[in-house]
Amino acid sequence: MPRSQLIIAVYLPTVLLAFGQGLLLATLPLYAASFDTSYLWVSFAVSAAALGTLITDVPAGALLGRIGLRRAMIAGSALVTFGTISVVLMDDYGLFVILRVIAGIGTALWGLSRHALIAETIPPAERGRAISVFGGINRMGVFGGPALGGFIGTAYGLRAPFLFAGLLASVALAVAIFVIPSGVAASSTISPGQRWRVVGSLVRTNGRDLAAASVAQVFAQMIRQGRQFIVPLYGAQHVGLDVAQIGLVMTSAALLDVAMFFPAGVVMDKFGRKVAAVPSFAVMAVGVSLIPLADSFAGLMAAAVIIGFGNGLGSGTMMTLGADLAPKGATGEFLGVWRLIGDTGQVGGPLVVGAMAGVLGLANSAYALAFIGGVAALTLSFLVRETRHTPLEVAA
């Protein structure tokens, strides 16, 4: 199958899974809060899927070379389907969290397999645009999902968006089975030990660069994920918005987010990865710092739109940076570690915000999250090399 057709076969299930997850963004924190628990436990439920992804990243990366990318994509979408649609049948906080973890495990398999496919088949000069499309697809889900999820939740209850998201995931599973060709990226002929030795050599040779990139990745993902926790709760509990209004706020913010994915890819390929990434997280930090100043629907909308614009500027930047850093012959293993680092930030973002909110309040936790975004921008600016022209070398 030609490469263009292969990419389309992967983009289509990505659209379905992204939109399904977008349906949950406005309602997930509110559904978790309906169990009458603390901010910390609400944030834990919000982070549960990311936690499932976190604990699976490295094993999933190693598994890619054993079972091939197609099988990993099918297994991932199947777990997302099960972990999402089963929520409708459960009425227990603990089981709810377990199901979210299962969905996160599926996300790890799906996300890593598609990321590895791009890293292995797309040359560096075109990689930024190819990966930014993936970022744009996920942002399309965020764009259309929250408002629809909010309306569904208002009309049919907070469990209903999980049902719709699970059905979309089941369609993505069918696409993965019947559309992705069976011969794509079969299992590797290189032994697991050899692949891990390649990763170890890369780390020994480029430890400083990888450490700085890792710190930037953690803080970048913390502000990205933390905003999804704080905007719905601040809107509901401090501004007095209902779930449909919160969905509109998040969807409006996602409009600029979606609009920026192609320009972000062009900037990365033409001018460099940092030219897109540094302004992205700086603008997000400004937007998050404006959340505590919002006292109306319009005020929260303005802050969220700024955040969305900043996030759009960085569409695909962390994935592209990871693909640039990945050594040939051990792409899956390295990307598993790279995603583990980023997912640490994704899990940590809501947990840090939730813990601080319980002690300091949502407003002060927003300022702390803005500070984290600023650190991400500064680290990328001064400590991370530009990988567009100077990829890392692996010692012999």
Coordinates of C-alpha atoms in Angstrom, one line a residue:
M1 CA 0.0 0.0 0.0
P2 CA 1.4 3.5 -0.9
R3 CA 2.5 5.6 2.1
S4 CA -0.2 8.2 1.6
Q5 CA -2.9 5.5 1.7
L6 CA -1.3 4.0 4.8
I7 CA -1.3 7.3 6.6
I8 CA -5.0 7.8 5.8
A9 CA -5.7 4.3 7.2
V10 CA -4.2 5.4 10.5
Y11 CA -5.7 8.9 10.5
L12 CA -9.3 7.7 10.2
P13 CA -9.3 5.7 13.5
T14 CA -7.4 8.5 15.1
V15 CA -10.2 10.9 14.3
L16 CA -12.8 8.6 15.8
L17 CA -10.8 8.0 19.0
A18 CA -9.9 11.7 19.4
F19 CA -13.5 12.8 19.0
G20 CA -14.6 10.2 21.5
Q21 CA -12.2 11.4 24.1
G22 CA -13.2 15.0 23.3
L23 CA -16.8 14.1 24.3
L24 CA -15.5 13.4 27.9
L25 CA -13.4 16.5 28.5
A26 CA -16.2 18.7 29.8
T27 CA -18.0 15.9 31.7
L28 CA -15.3 13.7 33.1
P29 CA -14.3 15.9 36.0
L30 CA -18.0 16.6 36.8
Y31 CA -18.8 12.9 36.7
A32 CA -15.9 12.1 39.0
A33 CA -17.1 14.9 41.3
S34 CA -20.6 13.3 41.4
F35 CA -19.1 10.6 43.7
D36 CA -18.9 13.3 46.4
T37 CA -15.2 13.1 46.8
S38 CA -12.4 15.6 47.3
Y39 CA -10.5 17.7 44.6
L40 CA -7.6 15.3 45.0
W41 CA -9.7 12.2 44.2
V42 CA -11.4 14.0 41.4
S43 CA -8.0 14.8 39.9
F44 CA -7.0 11.2 40.4
A45 CA -10.0 10.0 38.3
V46 CA -9.2 12.6 35.6
S47 CA -5.6 11.3 35.5
A48 CA -6.5 7.6 35.7
A49 CA -6.4 7.1 31.9
A50 CA -3.1 8.9 31.7
L51 CA -1.9 6.7 34.6
G52 CA -2.8 3.6 32.6
T53 CA -0.8 5.0 29.6
L54 CA 2.1 5.8 31.9
I55 CA 2.5 2.3 33.3
T56 CA 2.2 0.8 29.9
D57 CA 4.5 3.1 27.8
V58 CA 7.8 1.2 28.1
P59 CA 6.3 -2.3 27.9
A60 CA 4.2 -1.2 24.9
G61 CA 7.3 0.2 23.2
A62 CA 9.1 -3.0 23.6
L63 CA 6.0 -5.0 22.4
L64 CA 5.9 -3.1 19.1
G65 CA 8.9 -4.9 17.8
R66 CA 7.5 -8.3 18.8
I67 CA 3.9 -8.1 17.5
G68 CA 4.1 -5.4 14.8
L69 CA 2.4 -2.1 14.6
R70 CA -0.9 -3.3 13.1
R71 CA -1.6 -5.7 16.0
A72 CA -0.7 -3.1 18.5
M73 CA -3.2 -0.6 16.9
I74 CA -6.0 -3.2 17.0
A75 CA -5.2 -4.2 20.6
G76 CA -5.1 -0.6 21.7
S77 CA -8.4 0.5 20.1
A78 CA -10.1 -2.7 21.6
L79 CA -9.0 -1.7 25.1
V80 CA -10.1 1.9 24.7
T81 CA -13.5 0.6 23.6
F82 CA -13.9 -1.7 26.5
G83 CA -12.6 0.7 29.1
T84 CA -14.9 3.5 27.9
I85 CA -18.2 1.9 27.2
S86 CA -18.1 -0.2 30.4
V87 CA -18.4 2.9 32.5
V88 CA -22.0 3.1 31.6
L89 CA -22.6 -0.2 33.5
M90 CA -20.7 0.8 36.7
D91 CA -21.8 2.8 39.7
D92 CA -18.6 2.6 41.8
Y93 CA -15.8 5.1 42.0
G94 CA -13.1 2.4 42.3
L95 CA -14.4 0.5 39.2
F96 CA -14.7 3.8 37.3
V97 CA -11.0 4.5 38.0
I98 CA -10.0 1.0 36.9
L99 CA -11.9 1.3 33.6
R100 CA -10.2 4.6 32.9
V101 CA -6.8 3.0 33.6
I102 CA -7.7 0.2 31.1
A103 CA -8.6 2.8 28.5
G104 CA -5.3 4.5 29.1
I105 CA -3.4 1.2 28.5
G106 CA -5.2 1.0 25.1
T107 CA -4.2 4.6 24.4
A108 CA -0.5 3.7 25.1
L109 CA -0.6 0.8 22.5
W110 CA -2.5 2.9 19.9
G111 CA -0.5 6.1 20.4
L112 CA 2.9 4.4 20.4
S113 CA 2.2 2.3 17.3
R114 CA 1.0 5.3 15.2
H115 CA 3.9 7.4 16.5
A116 CA 6.5 4.8 15.6
L117 CA 4.9 4.4 12.1
I118 CA 5.4 8.1 11.4
A119 CA 9.0 8.1 12.8
E120 CA 10.0 5.1 10.7
T121 CA 8.4 6.1 7.4
I122 CA 8.5 9.9 7.2
P123 CA 11.8 11.8 6.6
P124 CA 12.8 14.5 9.1
A125 CA 12.2 17.3 6.5
E126 CA 8.5 16.4 6.4
R127 CA 8.1 15.0 9.9
G128 CA 6.8 18.2 11.6
R129 CA 3.9 18.5 9.2
A130 CA 3.0 14.8 9.3
I131 CA 3.0 14.7 13.1
S132 CA 1.3 18.0 13.5
V133 CA -1.6 16.5 11.5
F134 CA -1.9 13.9 14.3
G135 CA -1.9 16.7 16.8
G136 CA -4.5 18.5 14.7
I137 CA -6.7 15.4 14.6
N138 CA -6.7 15.2 18.4
R139 CA -7.5 18.9 18.6
M140 CA -10.4 18.4 16.2
G141 CA -11.8 15.9 18.8
V142 CA -11.3 18.5 21.5
F143 CA -13.0 21.1 19.3
G144 CA -16.2 19.3 18.5
G145 CA -16.3 16.9 21.5
P146 CA -16.7 19.0 24.6
A147 CA -19.8 21.0 23.5
L148 CA -21.5 17.9 22.2
G149 CA -20.5 15.9 25.3
G150 CA -21.8 18.8 27.5
F151 CA -25.2 18.8 25.7
I152 CA -25.4 15.0 25.8
G153 CA -24.5 15.0 29.5
T154 CA -27.1 17.7 30.2
A155 CA -29.9 15.9 28.3
Y156 CA -29.2 12.3 29.2
G157 CA -26.9 12.3 32.3
L158 CA -23.2 12.3 32.8
R159 CA -22.8 8.7 31.9
A160 CA -24.2 9.1 28.4
P161 CA -21.0 10.7 26.9
F162 CA -19.1 7.6 27.9
L163 CA -21.5 5.5 25.8
F164 CA -21.1 7.7 22.8
A165 CA -17.3 7.7 23.2
G166 CA -17.2 3.9 23.5
L167 CA -19.3 3.5 20.3
L168 CA -16.9 5.7 18.4
A169 CA -14.0 3.7 19.7
S170 CA -15.7 0.5 18.5
V171 CA -15.9 2.0 15.0
A172 CA -12.2 2.9 15.2
L173 CA -11.5 -0.8 16.2
A174 CA -13.4 -2.0 13.1
V175 CA -11.4 0.4 10.9
A176 CA -8.1 -0.8 12.4
I177 CA -9.1 -4.4 11.7
F178 CA -10.4 -3.9 8.1
V179 CA -8.6 -0.9 6.7
I180 CA -5.0 -1.1 8.0
P181 CA -3.1 -3.5 5.8
S182 CA -1.9 -6.7 7.4
G183 CA 1.7 -6.3 6.2
V184 CA 2.3 -2.9 7.8
A185 CA 5.4 -2.8 10.0
A186 CA 5.7 -6.4 10.9
S187 CA 7.7 -7.5 14.0
S188 CA 11.4 -6.6 14.1
T189 CA 14.1 -9.1 13.3
I190 CA 16.5 -7.3 15.7
S191 CA 16.6 -8.9 19.2
P192 CA 15.1 -7.0 22.2
G193 CA 18.5 -6.9 23.8
Q194 CA 20.1 -5.3 20.8
R195 CA 17.4 -2.7 20.6
W196 CA 17.8 -1.7 24.3
R197 CA 21.6 -1.5 23.8
V198 CA 21.0 1.1 21.1
V199 CA 18.8 3.1 23.4
G200 CA 21.4 2.9 26.2
S201 CA 24.2 4.0 23.8
L202 CA 22.1 7.1 22.8
V203 CA 21.6 8.0 26.5
R204 CA 25.3 7.6 27.3
T205 CA 26.3 9.8 24.4
N206 CA 23.7 12.5 24.7
G207 CA 22.7 12.5 28.4
R208 CA 22.6 16.3 28.9
D209 CA 20.4 16.9 25.8
L210 CA 18.0 14.1 26.7
A211 CA 17.8 15.2 30.3
A212 CA 16.9 18.8 29.3
A213 CA 14.4 17.6 26.7
S214 CA 12.8 15.3 29.3
V215 CA 12.3 18.1 31.8
A216 CA 10.7 20.2 29.1
Q217 CA 8.5 17.3 28.1
V218 CA 7.3 16.8 31.6
F219 CA 6.4 20.4 32.3
A220 CA 4.8 20.9 28.9
Q221 CA 2.5 18.0 29.4
M222 CA 1.7 19.1 32.9
I223 CA 0.2 22.4 31.7
R224 CA -1.5 20.7 28.8
Q225 CA -3.3 18.2 31.0
G226 CA -3.7 20.4 34.0
R227 CA -5.8 22.9 32.0
Q228 CA -8.4 20.2 31.3
F229 CA -8.9 19.7 35.0
I230 CA -9.0 23.3 36.1
V231 CA -11.2 25.0 33.4
P232 CA -14.3 22.8 33.9
L233 CA -14.1 22.9 37.7
Y234 CA -13.4 26.6 37.9
G235 CA -16.3 27.3 35.5
A236 CA -18.7 25.2 37.5
Q237 CA -17.7 26.1 41.0
H238 CA -16.5 29.7 40.8
V239 CA -18.3 31.1 37.8
G240 CA -21.5 29.1 38.1
L241 CA -21.6 27.7 34.6
D242 CA -23.6 24.5 33.7
V243 CA -22.1 21.6 31.9
A244 CA -23.3 22.8 28.5
Q245 CA -21.7 26.2 29.0
I246 CA -18.5 24.7 30.1
G247 CA -18.5 22.5 26.9
L248 CA -19.0 25.6 24.8
V249 CA -16.0 27.3 26.5
M250 CA -13.8 24.4 25.9
T251 CA -15.0 23.9 22.3
S252 CA -14.5 27.6 21.5
A253 CA -10.9 27.4 22.9
A254 CA -10.3 24.4 20.7
L255 CA -11.3 26.3 17.6
L256 CA -8.1 28.2 17.6
D257 CA -6.3 25.1 18.7
V258 CA -7.4 23.2 15.6
A259 CA -6.8 26.1 13.3
M260 CA -3.1 26.2 14.2
F261 CA -2.0 22.6 13.6
F262 CA -1.0 23.0 10.0
P263 CA 0.9 26.3 10.4
A264 CA 2.6 24.7 13.4
G265 CA 3.8 21.8 11.3
V266 CA 5.1 24.2 8.6
V267 CA 7.0 26.2 11.2
M268 CA 8.6 23.1 12.6
D269 CA 9.8 21.9 9.2
K270 CA 10.9 25.3 7.9
F271 CA 12.2 27.1 10.9
G272 CA 12.7 24.5 13.7
R273 CA 10.9 22.7 16.4
K274 CA 11.7 25.3 19.1
V275 CA 10.3 28.2 17.1
A276 CA 6.9 26.5 17.5
A277 CA 7.3 25.0 21.0
V278 CA 8.7 27.9 23.0
P279 CA 5.9 30.5 22.2
S280 CA 3.3 27.7 22.6
F281 CA 3.9 27.1 26.3
A282 CA 4.6 30.7 27.1
V283 CA 1.2 31.7 25.7
M284 CA -0.5 28.8 27.5
A285 CA 1.1 30.0 30.8
V286 CA -0.4 33.5 30.2
G287 CA -3.9 32.1 29.5
V288 CA -3.8 29.8 32.6
S289 CA -2.8 32.8 34.8
L290 CA -6.0 34.6 33.6
I291 CA -8.4 31.9 34.8
P292 CA -8.5 33.2 38.4
L293 CA -9.5 36.6 37.1
A294 CA -12.6 35.3 35.3
D295 CA -15.9 36.0 37.0
S296 CA -18.2 35.4 34.0
F297 CA -18.8 33.2 31.0
A298 CA -17.0 35.7 28.8
G299 CA -14.1 36.0 31.1
L300 CA -13.5 32.3 31.3
M301 CA -14.0 32.0 27.6
A302 CA -11.2 34.6 27.0
A303 CA -8.7 32.8 29.2
A304 CA -9.6 29.4 27.6
V305 CA -9.2 30.8 24.1
I306 CA -5.7 32.1 24.8
I307 CA -4.8 28.7 26.2
G308 CA -6.2 27.0 23.1
F309 CA -4.3 29.3 20.8
G310 CA -1.0 28.6 22.7
N311 CA -1.6 24.9 22.6
G312 CA -2.3 25.0 18.9
L313 CA 1.1 26.7 18.3
G314 CA 2.7 23.6 19.7
S315 CA 0.7 21.0 17.9
G316 CA 2.8 17.9 17.5
T317 CA 6.0 19.5 18.9
M318 CA 6.7 17.0 21.6
M319 CA 5.9 14.1 19.4
T320 CA 8.1 15.5 16.6
L321 CA 11.0 16.1 19.1
G322 CA 10.7 12.5 20.2
A323 CA 10.7 11.2 16.7
D324 CA 13.8 13.3 16.0
L325 CA 15.6 11.9 19.0
A326 CA 14.6 8.2 18.4
P327 CA 17.6 6.1 17.2
K328 CA 17.2 3.9 14.2
G329 CA 16.6 0.2 15.0
A330 CA 15.0 1.0 18.4
T331 CA 12.3 3.4 17.6
G332 CA 9.6 1.6 19.6
E333 CA 11.7 1.2 22.7
F334 CA 12.9 4.8 22.7
L335 CA 9.4 6.3 22.0
G336 CA 8.1 4.1 24.9
V337 CA 10.5 5.8 27.2
W338 CA 9.8 9.2 25.7
R339 CA 6.1 8.9 26.1
L340 CA 6.6 7.6 29.7
I341 CA 8.4 10.9 30.4
G342 CA 5.6 12.9 28.9
D343 CA 2.9 10.9 30.4
T344 CA 4.4 11.5 33.8
G345 CA 3.6 15.1 33.2
Q346 CA 0.1 14.3 32.0
V347 CA -0.6 12.3 35.2
G348 CA 1.2 14.8 37.4
G349 CA -0.6 17.9 36.0
P350 CA -4.1 17.2 37.3
L351 CA -2.8 15.6 40.5
V352 CA -0.6 18.6 41.3
V353 CA -3.4 21.0 40.5
G354 CA -5.9 18.9 42.5
A355 CA -3.6 18.6 45.5
M356 CA -2.9 22.3 45.5
A357 CA -6.6 23.2 45.0
G358 CA -7.5 21.2 48.1
V359 CA -5.1 23.3 50.2
L360 CA -4.8 26.7 48.4
G361 CA -7.9 26.8 46.2
L362 CA -8.4 26.6 42.5
A363 CA -7.2 30.1 41.8
N364 CA -3.8 29.7 43.4
S365 CA -3.4 26.3 41.8
A366 CA -3.9 28.0 38.4
Y367 CA -1.1 30.4 39.1
A368 CA 1.2 27.4 40.0
L369 CA 0.2 25.7 36.7
A370 CA 1.0 28.9 34.8
F371 CA 4.5 28.9 36.4
I372 CA 5.0 25.3 35.3
G373 CA 4.2 26.3 31.7
G374 CA 6.7 29.1 31.9
V375 CA 9.4 26.7 33.1
A376 CA 8.6 24.5 30.1
A377 CA 9.1 27.4 27.7
L378 CA 12.4 28.5 29.3
T379 CA 13.8 25.0 29.3
L380 CA 13.0 24.5 25.7
S381 CA 14.4 27.9 24.8
F382 CA 17.8 27.7 26.6
L383 CA 18.6 24.0 27.3
V384 CA 17.2 21.9 24.5
R385 CA 19.0 21.7 21.2
E386 CA 17.3 22.3 17.9
T387 CA 16.8 18.8 16.5
R388 CA 15.7 19.9 13.0
H389 CA 19.3 20.3 11.9
T390 CA 21.3 18.5 14.6
P391 CA 19.9 15.1 15.5
L392 CA 21.6 13.2 18.3
E393 CA 24.3 10.7 17.5
V394 CA 24.6 7.1 18.8
A395 CA 28.0 6.0 19.8
A396 CA 29.3 2.9 18.1

